[in-house]
Tab-separated table of C-alpha atoms in Angstrom:
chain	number	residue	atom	x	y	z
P	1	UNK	CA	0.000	0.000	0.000
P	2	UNK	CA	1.707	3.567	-0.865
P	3	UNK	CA	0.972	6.008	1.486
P	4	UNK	CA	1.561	9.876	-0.269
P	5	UNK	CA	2.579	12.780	2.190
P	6	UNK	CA	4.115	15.987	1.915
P	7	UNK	CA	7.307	15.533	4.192
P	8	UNK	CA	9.058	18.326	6.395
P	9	UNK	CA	12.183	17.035	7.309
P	10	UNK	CA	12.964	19.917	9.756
P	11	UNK	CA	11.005	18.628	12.677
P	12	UNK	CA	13.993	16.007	13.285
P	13	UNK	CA	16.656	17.180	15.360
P	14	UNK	CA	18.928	19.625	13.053
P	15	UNK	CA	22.203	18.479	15.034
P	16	UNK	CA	21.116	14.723	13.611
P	17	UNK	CA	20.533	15.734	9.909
P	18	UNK	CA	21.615	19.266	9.220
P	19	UNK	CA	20.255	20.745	6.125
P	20	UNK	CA	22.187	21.246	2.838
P	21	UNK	CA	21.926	23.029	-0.188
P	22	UNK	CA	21.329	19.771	-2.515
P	23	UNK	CA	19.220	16.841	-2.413
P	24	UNK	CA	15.688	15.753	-3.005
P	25	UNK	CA	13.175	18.594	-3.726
P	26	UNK	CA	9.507	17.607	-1.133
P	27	UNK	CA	6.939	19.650	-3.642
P	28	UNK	CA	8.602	23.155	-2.854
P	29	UNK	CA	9.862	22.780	0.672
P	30	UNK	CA	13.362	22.786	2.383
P	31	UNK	CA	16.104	20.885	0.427
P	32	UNK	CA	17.603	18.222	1.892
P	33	UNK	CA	20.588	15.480	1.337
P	34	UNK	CA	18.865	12.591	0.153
P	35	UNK	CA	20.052	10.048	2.539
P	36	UNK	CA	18.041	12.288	5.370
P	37	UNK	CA	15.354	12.182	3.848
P	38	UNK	CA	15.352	8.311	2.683
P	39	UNK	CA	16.190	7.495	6.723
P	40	UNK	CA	13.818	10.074	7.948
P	41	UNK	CA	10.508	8.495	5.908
P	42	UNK	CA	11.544	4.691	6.898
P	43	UNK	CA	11.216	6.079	10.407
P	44	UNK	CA	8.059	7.589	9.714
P	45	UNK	CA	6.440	5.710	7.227
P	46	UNK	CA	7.965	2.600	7.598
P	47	UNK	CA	4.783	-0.239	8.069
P	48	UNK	CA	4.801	-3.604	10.121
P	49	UNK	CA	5.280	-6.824	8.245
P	50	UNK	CA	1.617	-7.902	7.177
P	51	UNK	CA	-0.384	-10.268	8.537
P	52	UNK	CA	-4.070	-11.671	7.325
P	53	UNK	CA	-5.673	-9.563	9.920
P	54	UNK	CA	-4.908	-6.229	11.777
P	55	UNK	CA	-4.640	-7.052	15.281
P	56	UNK	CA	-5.859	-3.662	17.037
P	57	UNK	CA	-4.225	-1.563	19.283
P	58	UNK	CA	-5.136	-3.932	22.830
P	59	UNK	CA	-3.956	-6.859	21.083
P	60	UNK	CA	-1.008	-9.157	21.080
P	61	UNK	CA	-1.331	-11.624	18.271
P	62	UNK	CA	-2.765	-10.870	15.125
P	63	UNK	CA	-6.618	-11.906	14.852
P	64	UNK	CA	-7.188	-14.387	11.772
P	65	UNK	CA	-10.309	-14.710	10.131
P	66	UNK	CA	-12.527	-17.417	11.223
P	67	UNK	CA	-14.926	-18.978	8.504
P	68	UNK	CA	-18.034	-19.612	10.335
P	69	UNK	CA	-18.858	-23.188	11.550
P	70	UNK	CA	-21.891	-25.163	9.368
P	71	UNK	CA	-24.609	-26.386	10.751
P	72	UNK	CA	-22.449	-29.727	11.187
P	73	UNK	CA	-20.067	-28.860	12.901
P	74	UNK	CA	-21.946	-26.457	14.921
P	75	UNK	CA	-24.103	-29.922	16.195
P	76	UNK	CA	-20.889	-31.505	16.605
P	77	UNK	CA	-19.211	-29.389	19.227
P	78	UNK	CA	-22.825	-29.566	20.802
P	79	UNK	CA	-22.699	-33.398	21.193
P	80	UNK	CA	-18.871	-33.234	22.583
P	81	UNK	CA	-19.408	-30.799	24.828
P	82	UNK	CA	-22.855	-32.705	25.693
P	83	UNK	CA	-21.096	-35.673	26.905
P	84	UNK	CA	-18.463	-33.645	28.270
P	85	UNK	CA	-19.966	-32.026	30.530
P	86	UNK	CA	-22.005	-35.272	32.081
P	87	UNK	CA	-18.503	-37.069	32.368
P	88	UNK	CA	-17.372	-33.873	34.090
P	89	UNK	CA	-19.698	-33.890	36.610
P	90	UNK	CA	-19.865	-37.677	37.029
P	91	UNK	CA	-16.399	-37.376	37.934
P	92	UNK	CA	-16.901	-34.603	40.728
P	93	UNK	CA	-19.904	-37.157	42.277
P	94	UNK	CA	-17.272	-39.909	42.663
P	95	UNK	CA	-14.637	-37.819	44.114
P	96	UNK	CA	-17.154	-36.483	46.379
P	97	UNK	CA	-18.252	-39.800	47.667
P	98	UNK	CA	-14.500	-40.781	48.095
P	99	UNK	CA	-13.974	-37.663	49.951
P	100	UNK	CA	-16.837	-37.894	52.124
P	101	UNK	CA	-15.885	-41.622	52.803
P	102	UNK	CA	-12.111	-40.663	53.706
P	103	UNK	CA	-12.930	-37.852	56.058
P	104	UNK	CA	-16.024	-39.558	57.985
P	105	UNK	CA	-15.498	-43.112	57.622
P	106	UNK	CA	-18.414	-43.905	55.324
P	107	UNK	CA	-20.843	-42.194	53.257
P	108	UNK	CA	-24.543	-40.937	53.139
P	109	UNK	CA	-27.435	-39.892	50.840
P	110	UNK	CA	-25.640	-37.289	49.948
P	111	UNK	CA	-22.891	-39.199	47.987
P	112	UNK	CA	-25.813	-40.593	45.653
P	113	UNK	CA	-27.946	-37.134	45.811
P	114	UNK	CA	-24.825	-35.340	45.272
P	115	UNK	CA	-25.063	-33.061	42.151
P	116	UNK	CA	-28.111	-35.456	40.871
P	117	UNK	CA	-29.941	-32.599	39.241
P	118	UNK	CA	-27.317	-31.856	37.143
P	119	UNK	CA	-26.702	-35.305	35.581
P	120	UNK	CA	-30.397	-35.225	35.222
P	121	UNK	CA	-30.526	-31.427	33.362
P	122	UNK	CA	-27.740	-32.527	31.538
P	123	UNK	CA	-29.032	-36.324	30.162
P	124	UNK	CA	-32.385	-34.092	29.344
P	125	UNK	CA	-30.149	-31.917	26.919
P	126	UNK	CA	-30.411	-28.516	28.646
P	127	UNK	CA	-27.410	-25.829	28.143
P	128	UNK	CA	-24.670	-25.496	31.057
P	129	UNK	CA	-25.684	-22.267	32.117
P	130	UNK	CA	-29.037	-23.058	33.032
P	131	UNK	CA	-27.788	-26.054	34.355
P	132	UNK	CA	-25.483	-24.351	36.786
P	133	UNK	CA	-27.727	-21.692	37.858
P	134	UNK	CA	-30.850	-23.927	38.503
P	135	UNK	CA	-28.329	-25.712	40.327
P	136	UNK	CA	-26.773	-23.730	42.531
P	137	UNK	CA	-30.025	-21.778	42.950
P	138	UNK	CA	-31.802	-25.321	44.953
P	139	UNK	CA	-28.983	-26.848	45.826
P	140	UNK	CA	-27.819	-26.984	50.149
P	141	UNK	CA	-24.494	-27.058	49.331
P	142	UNK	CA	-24.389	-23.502	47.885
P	143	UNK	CA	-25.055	-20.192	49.390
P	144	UNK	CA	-27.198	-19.183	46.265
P	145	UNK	CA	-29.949	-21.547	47.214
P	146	UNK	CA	-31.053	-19.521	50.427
P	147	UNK	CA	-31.026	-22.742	52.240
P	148	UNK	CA	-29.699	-24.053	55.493
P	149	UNK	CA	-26.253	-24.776	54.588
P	150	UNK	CA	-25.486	-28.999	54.628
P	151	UNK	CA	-21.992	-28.025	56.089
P	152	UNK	CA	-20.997	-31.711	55.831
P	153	UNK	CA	-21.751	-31.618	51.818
P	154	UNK	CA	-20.088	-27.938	51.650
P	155	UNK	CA	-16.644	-29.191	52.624
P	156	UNK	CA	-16.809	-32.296	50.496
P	157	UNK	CA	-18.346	-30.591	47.884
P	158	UNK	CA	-15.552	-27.615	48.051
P	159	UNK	CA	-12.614	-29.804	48.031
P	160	UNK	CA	-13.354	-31.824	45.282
P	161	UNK	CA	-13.167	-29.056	43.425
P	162	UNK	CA	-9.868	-27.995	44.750
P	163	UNK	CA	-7.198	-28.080	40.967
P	164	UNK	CA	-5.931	-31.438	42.123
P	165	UNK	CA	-9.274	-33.062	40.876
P	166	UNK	CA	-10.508	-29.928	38.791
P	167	UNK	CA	-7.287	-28.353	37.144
P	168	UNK	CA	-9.517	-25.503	35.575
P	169	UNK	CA	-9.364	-23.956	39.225
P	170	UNK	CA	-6.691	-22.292	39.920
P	171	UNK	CA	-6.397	-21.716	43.822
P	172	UNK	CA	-6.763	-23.958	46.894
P	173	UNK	CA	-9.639	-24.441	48.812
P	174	UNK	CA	-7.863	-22.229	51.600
P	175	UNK	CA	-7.253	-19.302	49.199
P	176	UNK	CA	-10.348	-19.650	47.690
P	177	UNK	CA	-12.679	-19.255	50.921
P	178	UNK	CA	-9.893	-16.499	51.948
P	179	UNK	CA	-11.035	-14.238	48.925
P	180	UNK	CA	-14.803	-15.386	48.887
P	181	UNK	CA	-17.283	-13.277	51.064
P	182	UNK	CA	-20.233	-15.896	49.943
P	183	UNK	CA	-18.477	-18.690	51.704
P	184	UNK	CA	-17.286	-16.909	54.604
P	185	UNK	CA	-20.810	-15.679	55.014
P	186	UNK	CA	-22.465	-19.326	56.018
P	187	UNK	CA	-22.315	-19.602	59.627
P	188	UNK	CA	-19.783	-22.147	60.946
P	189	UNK	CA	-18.746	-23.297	57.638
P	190	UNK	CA	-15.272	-21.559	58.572
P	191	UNK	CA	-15.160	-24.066	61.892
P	192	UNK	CA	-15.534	-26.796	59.709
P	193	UNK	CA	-12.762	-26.286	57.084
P	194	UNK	CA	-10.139	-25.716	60.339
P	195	UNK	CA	-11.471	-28.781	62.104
P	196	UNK	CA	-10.433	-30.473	58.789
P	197	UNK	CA	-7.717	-28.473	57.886
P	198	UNK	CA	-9.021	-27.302	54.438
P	199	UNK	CA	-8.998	-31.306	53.104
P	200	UNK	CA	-5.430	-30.789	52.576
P	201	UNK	CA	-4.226	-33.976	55.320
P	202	UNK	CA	-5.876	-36.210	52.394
P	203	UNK	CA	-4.199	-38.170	49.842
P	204	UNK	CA	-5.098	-36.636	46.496
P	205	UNK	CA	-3.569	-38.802	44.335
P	206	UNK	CA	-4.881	-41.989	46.380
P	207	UNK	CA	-8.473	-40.686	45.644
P	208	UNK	CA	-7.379	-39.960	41.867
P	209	UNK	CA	-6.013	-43.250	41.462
P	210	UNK	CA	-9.126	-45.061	43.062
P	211	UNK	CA	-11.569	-43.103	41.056
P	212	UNK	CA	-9.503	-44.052	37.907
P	213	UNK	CA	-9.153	-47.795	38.387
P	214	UNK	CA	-12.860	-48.080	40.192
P	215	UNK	CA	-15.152	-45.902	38.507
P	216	UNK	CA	-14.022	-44.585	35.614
P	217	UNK	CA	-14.264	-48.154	33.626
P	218	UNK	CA	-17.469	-49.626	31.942
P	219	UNK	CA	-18.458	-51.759	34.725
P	220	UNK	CA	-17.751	-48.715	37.595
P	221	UNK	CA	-20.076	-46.491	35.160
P	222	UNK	CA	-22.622	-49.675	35.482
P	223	UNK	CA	-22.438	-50.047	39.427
P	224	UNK	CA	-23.003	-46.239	39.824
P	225	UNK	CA	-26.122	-46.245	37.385
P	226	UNK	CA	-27.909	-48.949	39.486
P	227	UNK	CA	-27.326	-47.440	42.404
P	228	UNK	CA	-29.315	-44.273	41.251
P	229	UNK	CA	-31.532	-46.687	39.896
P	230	UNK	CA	-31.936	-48.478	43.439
P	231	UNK	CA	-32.803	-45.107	45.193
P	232	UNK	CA	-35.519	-44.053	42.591
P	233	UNK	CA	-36.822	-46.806	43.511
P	234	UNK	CA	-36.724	-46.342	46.559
């Protein structure tokens, strides 16, 4: 792209390129040496290396073009992220139950009610974001809902979602309740995290490695599903 401009060369420092009787003639101004004036319009006028797309002044990288997705491939990341998000929270049930079991010695309802709704909203094909909010809006584990906090369920619920068993998060159960008013809000939650120091005396990677070999197969999948089915039935 040529870019046209009538060019003063004066407004550079004079000590840097003094001016001289012969050179280049700019459409009637000043006369300068013509190696001033080459170096002085590279400085100037000089243009980045092109890319597909301008990037924008708050950007880093240079944005490419995207061609839009077809109807395909839209339907396609639906389905993945579908199934994702079921496995995702499948997961988080298990290490909940092993949590629960590790800190009390056994476990309750709660490690078959735990998160329920959500496998359910999510088997029934609704969108994440309702899922989470209907969730956390009816749910005693969250301070959304209103409830009477299930302190036992908050702790297990809060650090099984500590990065060792959800790497998206990015700071402790400790640091997280440190910076969260919500949390520190529910009355005696805080004397239940020090009573069990935060979760952080467990073995992570025992639970991890017990939820991988017991669960996480065809025939764990198959022993969890019947015993949902077991307390419908009941």
């Amino acid at each position: 792209m040529d870019i046209k401009c009538n060019f003063d060369p004066y407004f550079l420092n004079k000590s840097f390129y003094p001016p001289q009787n012969t050179g280049t003639v700019f459409y009637g101004v000043h006369k300068v040496p013509l190696r001033s004036a080459k170096k002085s319009a590279d400085i100037l006028l000089k243009r980045p290396a092109g890319v597909e797309c301008a990037a924008g002044l708050l950007s880093l990288n240079p944005v490419i073009n995207k061609k839009p997705l077809t109807i395909s491939q839209k339907i396609s990341s639906y389905v993945k992220n579908y199934f994702k998000n079921i496995k995702h929270t499948y997961e988080h049930k298990v290490v909940f139950s092993l949590i629960e079991r590790e800190l009390f010695g056994g476990n309750t309802i709660d490690s078959i009610t735990h998160d329920l709704d959500k496998m359910i909203l999510y088997i029934l094909g609704f969108p994440k974001s309702f899922v989470s909010e209907f969730h956390r809006k009816h749910s005693a584990h969250h301070p959304e809902s209103g409830k009477k906090m299930n302190l036992r369920s908050m702790l297990c619920d809060n650090i099984a979602s500590s990065p060792e068993f959800k790497p998206e998060k990015k700071r402790s159960l400790r640091e997280h309740f440190n910076t969260c008013l919500a949390l520190q809000n529910v009355n005696g939650f805080k004397n239940v995290l020090e009573r069990y120091n935060y979760g952080e005396n467990l073995n992570f990677k025992k639970i991890i490695a017990e939820k991988n070999s017991k669960y996480m197969s065809l025939k764990g999948v198959v022993l969890a599903t019947g015993k949902l089915a077991l307390l419908n039935l009941f």
